[in-house]
Coordinates of N, CA and C in Angstrom, one line a residue:
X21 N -8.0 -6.8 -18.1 CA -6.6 -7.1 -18.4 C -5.7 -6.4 -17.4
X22 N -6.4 -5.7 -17.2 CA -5.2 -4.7 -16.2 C -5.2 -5.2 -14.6
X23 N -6.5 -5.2 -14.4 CA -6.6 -6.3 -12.9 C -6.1 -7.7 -13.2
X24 N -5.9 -8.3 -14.1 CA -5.4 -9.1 -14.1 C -3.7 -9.1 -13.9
X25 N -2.9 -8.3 -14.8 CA -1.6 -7.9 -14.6 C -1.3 -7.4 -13.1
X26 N -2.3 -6.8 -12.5 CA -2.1 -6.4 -11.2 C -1.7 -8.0 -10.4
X27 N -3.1 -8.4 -10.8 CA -3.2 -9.7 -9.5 C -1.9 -10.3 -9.7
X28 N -1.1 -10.4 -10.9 CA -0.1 -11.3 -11.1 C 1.0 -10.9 -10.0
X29 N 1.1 -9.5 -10.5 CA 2.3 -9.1 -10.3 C 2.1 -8.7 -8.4
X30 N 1.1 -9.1 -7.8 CA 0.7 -8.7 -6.5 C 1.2 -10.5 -6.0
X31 N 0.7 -11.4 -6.9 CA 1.2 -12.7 -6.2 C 2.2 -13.2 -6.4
X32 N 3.3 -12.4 -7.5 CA 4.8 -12.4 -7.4 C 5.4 -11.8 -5.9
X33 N 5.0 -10.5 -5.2 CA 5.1 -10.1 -4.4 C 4.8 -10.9 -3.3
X34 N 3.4 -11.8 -3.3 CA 3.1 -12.6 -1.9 C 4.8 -13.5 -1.9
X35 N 4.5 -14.2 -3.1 CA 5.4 -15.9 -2.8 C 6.9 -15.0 -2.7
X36 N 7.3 -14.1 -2.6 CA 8.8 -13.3 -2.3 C 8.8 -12.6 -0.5
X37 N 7.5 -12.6 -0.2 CA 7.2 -11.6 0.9 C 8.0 -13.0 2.4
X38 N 7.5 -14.1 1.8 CA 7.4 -14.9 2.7 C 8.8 -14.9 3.1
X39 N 9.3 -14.8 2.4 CA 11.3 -15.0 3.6 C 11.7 -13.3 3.3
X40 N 11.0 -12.2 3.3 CA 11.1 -10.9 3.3 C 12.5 -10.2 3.4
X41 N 12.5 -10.5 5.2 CA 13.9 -10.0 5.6 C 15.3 -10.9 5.2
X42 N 15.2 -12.2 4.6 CA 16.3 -12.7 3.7 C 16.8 -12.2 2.9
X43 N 15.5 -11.8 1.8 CA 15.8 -11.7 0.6 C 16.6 -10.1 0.7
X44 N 17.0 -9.4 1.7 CA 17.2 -8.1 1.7 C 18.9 -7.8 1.7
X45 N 19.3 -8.7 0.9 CA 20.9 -8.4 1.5 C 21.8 -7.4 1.3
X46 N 21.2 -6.6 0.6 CA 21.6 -5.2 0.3 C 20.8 -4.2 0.8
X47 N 21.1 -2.9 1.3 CA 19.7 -1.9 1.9 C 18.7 -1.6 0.3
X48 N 19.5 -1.4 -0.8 CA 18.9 -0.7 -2.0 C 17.6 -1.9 -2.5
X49 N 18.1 -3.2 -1.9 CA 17.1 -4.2 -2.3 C 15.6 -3.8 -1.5
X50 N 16.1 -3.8 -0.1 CA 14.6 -3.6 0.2 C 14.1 -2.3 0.0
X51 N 14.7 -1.2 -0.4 CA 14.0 0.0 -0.7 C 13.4 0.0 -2.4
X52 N 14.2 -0.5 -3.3 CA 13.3 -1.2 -4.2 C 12.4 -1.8 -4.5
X53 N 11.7 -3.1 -3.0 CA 11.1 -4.0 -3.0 C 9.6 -2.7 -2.4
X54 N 10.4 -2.4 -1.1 CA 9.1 -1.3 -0.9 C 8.3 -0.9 -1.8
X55 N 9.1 -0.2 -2.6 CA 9.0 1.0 -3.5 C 7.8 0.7 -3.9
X56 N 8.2 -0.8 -4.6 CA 7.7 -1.7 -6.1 C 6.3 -2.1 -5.4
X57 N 5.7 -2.5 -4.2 CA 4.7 -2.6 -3.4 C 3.9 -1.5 -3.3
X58 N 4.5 -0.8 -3.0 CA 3.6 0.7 -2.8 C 3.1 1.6 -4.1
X59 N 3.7 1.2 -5.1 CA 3.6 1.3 -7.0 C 2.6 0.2 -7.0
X60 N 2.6 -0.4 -7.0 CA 1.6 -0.8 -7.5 C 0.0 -0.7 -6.6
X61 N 0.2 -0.7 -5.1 CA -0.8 -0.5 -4.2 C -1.5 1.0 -4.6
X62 N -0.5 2.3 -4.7 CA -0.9 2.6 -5.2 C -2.1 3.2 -6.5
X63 N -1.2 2.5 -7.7 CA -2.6 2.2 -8.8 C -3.6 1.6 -8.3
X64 N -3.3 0.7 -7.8 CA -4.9 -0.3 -7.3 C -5.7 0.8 -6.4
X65 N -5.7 1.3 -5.9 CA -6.0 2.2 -4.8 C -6.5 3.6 -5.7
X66 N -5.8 4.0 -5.8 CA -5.8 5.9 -6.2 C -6.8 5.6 -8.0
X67 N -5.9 4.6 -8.6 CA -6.1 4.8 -9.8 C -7.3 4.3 -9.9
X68 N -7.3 2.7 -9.6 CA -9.1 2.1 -10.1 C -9.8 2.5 -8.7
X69 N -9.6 2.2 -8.1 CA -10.6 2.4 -6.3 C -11.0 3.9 -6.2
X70 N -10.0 4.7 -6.8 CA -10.1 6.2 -6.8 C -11.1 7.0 -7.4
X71 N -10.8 6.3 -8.8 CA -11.2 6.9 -10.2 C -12.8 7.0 -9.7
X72 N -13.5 5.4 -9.4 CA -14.8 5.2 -9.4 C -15.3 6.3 -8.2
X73 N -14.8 6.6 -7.2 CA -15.0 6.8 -5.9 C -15.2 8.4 -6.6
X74 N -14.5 9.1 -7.1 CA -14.1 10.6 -7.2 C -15.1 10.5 -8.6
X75 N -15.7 9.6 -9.3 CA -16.4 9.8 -10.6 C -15.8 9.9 -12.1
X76 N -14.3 9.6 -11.6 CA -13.9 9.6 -12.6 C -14.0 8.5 -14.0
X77 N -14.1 7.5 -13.6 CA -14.2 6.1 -14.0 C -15.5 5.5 -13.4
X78 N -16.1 4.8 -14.2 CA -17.6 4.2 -13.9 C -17.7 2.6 -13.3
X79 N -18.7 2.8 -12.3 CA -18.6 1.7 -10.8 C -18.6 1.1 -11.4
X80 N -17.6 0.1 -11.4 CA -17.9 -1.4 -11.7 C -17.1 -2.3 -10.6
X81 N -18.5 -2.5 -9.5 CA -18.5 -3.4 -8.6 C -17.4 -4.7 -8.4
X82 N -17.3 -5.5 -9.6 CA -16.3 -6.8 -9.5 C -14.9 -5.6 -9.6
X83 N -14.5 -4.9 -10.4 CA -13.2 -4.4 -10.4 C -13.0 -3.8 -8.9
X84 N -13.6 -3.0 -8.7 CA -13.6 -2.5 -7.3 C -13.2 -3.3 -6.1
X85 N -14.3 -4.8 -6.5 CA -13.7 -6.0 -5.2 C -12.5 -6.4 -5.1
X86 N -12.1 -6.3 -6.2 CA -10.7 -7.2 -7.0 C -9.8 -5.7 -6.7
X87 N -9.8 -5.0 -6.8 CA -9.0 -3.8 -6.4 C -8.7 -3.7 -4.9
X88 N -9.9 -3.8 -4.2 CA -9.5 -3.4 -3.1 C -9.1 -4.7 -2.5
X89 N -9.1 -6.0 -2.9 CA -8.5 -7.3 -2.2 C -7.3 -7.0 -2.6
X90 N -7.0 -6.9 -3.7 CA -5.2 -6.5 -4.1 C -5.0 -5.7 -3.4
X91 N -5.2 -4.5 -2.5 CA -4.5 -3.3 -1.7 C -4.7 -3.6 -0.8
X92 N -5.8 -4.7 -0.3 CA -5.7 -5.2 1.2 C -4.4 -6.1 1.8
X93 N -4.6 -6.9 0.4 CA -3.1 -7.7 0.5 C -1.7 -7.3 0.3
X94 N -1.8 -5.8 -0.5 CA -0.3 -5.5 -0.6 C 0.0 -4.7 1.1
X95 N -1.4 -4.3 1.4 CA -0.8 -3.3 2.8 C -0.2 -4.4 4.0
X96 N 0.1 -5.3 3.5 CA 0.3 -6.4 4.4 C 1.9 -6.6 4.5
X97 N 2.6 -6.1 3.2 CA 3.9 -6.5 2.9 C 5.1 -5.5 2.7
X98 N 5.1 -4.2 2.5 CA 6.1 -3.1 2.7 C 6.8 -3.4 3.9
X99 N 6.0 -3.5 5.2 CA 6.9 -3.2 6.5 C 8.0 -3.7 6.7
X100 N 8.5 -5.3 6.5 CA 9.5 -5.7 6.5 C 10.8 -5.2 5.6
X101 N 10.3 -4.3 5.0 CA 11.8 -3.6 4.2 C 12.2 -2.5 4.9
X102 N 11.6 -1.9 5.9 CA 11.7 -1.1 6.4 C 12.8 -1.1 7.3
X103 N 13.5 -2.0 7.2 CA 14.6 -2.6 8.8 C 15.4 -1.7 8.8
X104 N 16.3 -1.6 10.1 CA 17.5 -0.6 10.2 C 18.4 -1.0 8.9
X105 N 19.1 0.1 8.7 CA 20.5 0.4 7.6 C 19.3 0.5 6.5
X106 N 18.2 0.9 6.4 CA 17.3 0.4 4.7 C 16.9 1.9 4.6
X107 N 17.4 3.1 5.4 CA 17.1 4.5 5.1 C 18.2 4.8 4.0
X108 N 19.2 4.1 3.3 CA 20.2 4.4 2.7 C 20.7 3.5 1.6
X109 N 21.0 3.6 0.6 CA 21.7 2.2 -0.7 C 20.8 2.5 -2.0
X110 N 19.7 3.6 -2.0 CA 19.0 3.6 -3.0 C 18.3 5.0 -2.7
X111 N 18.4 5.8 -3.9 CA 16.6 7.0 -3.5 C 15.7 6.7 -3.1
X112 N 15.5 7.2 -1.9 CA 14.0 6.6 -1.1 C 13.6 8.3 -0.5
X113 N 12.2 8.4 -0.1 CA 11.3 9.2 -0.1 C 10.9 9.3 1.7
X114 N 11.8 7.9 1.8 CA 10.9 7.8 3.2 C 12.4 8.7 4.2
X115 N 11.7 9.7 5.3 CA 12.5 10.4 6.2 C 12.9 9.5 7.5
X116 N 13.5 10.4 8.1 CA 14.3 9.7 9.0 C 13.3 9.1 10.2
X117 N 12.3 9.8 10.3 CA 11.7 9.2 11.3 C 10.8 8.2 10.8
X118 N 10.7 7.7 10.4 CA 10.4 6.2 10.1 C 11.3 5.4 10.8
X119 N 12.6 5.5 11.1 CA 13.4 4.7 12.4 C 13.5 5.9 13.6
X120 N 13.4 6.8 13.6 CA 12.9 7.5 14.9 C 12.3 7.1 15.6
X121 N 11.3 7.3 15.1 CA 9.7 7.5 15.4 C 9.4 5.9 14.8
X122 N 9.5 4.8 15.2 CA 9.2 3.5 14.9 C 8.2 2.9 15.6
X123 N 7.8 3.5 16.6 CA 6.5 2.9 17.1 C 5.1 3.7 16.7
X124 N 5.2 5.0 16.0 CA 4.0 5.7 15.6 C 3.9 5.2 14.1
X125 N 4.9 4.8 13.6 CA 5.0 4.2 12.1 C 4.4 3.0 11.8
X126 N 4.8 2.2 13.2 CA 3.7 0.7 13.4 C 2.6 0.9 13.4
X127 N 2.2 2.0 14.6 CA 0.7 2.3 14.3 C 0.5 2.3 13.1
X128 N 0.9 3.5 12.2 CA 0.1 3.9 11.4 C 0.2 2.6 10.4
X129 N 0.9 2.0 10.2 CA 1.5 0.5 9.5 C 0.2 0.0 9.3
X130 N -0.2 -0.6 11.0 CA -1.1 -1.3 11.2 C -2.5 -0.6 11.0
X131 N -2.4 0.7 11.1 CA -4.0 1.4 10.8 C -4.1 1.0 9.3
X132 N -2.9 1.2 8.2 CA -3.5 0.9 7.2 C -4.2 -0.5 6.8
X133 N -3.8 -1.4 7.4 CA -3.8 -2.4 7.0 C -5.2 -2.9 7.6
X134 N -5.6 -2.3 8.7 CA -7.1 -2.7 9.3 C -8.0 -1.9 8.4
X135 N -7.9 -0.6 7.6 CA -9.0 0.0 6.7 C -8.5 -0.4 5.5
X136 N -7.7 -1.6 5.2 CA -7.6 -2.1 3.7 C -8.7 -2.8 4.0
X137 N -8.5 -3.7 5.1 CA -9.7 -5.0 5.2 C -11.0 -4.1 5.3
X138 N -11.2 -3.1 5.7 CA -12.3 -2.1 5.7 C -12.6 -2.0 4.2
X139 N -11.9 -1.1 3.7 CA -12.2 -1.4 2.4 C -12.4 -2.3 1.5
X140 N -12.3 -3.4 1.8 CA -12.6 -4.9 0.7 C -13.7 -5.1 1.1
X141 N -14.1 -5.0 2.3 CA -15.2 -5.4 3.0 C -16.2 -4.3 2.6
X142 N -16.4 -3.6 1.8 CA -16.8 -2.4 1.6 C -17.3 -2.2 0.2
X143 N -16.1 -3.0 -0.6 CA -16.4 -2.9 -1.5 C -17.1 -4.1 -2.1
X144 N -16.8 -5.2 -1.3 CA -18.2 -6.6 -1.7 C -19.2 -6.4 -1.7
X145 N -19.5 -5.1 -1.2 CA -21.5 -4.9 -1.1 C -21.7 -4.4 -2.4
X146 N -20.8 -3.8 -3.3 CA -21.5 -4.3 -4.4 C -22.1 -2.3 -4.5
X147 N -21.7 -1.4 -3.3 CA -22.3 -0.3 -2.6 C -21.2 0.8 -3.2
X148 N -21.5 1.8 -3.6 CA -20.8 2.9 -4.2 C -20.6 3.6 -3.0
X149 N -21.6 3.9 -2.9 CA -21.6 4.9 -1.4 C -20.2 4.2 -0.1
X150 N -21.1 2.9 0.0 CA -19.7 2.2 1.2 C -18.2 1.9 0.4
X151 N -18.3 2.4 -0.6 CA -17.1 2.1 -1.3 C -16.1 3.7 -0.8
X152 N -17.1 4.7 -1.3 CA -16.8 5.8 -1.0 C -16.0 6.1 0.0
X153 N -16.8 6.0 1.4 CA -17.2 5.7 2.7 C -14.9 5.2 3.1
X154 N -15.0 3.9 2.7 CA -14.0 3.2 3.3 C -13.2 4.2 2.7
X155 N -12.8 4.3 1.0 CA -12.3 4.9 0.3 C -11.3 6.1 0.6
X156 N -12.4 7.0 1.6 CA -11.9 8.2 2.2 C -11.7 7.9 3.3
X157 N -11.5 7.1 4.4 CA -11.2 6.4 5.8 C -9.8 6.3 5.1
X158 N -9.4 5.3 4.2 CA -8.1 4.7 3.9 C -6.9 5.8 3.3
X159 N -8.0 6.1 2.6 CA -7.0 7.3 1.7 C -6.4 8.5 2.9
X160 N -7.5 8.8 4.1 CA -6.8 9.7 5.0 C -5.3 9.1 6.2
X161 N -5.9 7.9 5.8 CA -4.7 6.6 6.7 C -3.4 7.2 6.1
X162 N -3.5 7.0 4.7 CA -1.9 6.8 3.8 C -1.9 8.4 3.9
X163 N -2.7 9.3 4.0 CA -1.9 10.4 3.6 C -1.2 10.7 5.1
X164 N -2.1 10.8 6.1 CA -1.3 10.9 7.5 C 0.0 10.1 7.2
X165 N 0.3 8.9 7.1 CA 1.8 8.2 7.1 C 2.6 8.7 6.2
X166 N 2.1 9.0 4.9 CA 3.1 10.1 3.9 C 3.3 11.6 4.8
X167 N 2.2 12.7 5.1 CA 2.6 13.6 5.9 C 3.7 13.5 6.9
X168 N 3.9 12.0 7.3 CA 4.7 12.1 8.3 C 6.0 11.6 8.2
X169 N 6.0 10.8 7.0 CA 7.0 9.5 7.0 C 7.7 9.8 5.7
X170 N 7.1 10.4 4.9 CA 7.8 11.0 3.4 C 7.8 11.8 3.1
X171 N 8.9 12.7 2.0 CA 9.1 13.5 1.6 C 8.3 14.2 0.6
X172 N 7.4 12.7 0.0 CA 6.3 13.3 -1.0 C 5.0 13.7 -0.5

């Protein structure tokens, strides 16, 4: 039930992503929209992808697939909220060099998003260990871009 409430609320996010920088007419909107992407990438990631990975929660292969395709697909959609004037209009976490520093942010943007597909691909085998494996590849991605990019 809960991967389910995820998937939903992940393909609320696709069918909104597509005119992205539209829907942003306020800066607080797209730092909301971020936010709300990275909340839920988050859980999918840390909470079920994590849990199993760290032992906390017991492998179950289909949830794992279904987890890590949902965080493959959400790491696809944060970046366009990120535009100029969107450091400001709402509490946000993210520092200033996220428009500084905008071309090491891409990288790392794009690093996440090549070890999400790592990790989906990782977790179809159905393989604890390769779940592991990607698990800690991705998780070191997001912490380098938080190290750098946020305050948390």
């Amino acid at each position: 039930m809960k991967n389910l409430s995820l998937l939903i609320l992940a393909s609320a996010f696709v069918s909104l992503a597509t005119p992205a920088s539209a829907q942003f007419r306020k800066p607080e909107d797209a730092i909301k929209y971020r936010q709300s992407v990275m909340t839920v990438q988050g859980r999918a990631f840390y909470g079920s992808i994590g849990g199993m990975a760290s032992g906390r929660t017991p492998f179950d292969p289909k949830v794992a697939a279904d987890s890590a395709e949902l965080v493959a697909m959400l790491a696809k959609l944060p970046w366009t909220a990120f535009g100029p004037g969107t450091d400001k209009g709402a509490p946000t976490d993210a520092k200033p060099a996220v428009w500084t520093d905008s071309v090491k942010f891409k990288e790392l943007a794009d690093k996440l998003q090549a070890e999400t597909v790592k990790l989906a691909a990782a977790a179809k085998t159905g393989n604890l260990d390769n779940l592991k494996s990607a698990y800690a590849a991705t998780r070191e991605t997001c912490k380098s871009c938080h190290d750098t990019f946020t305050s948390q």
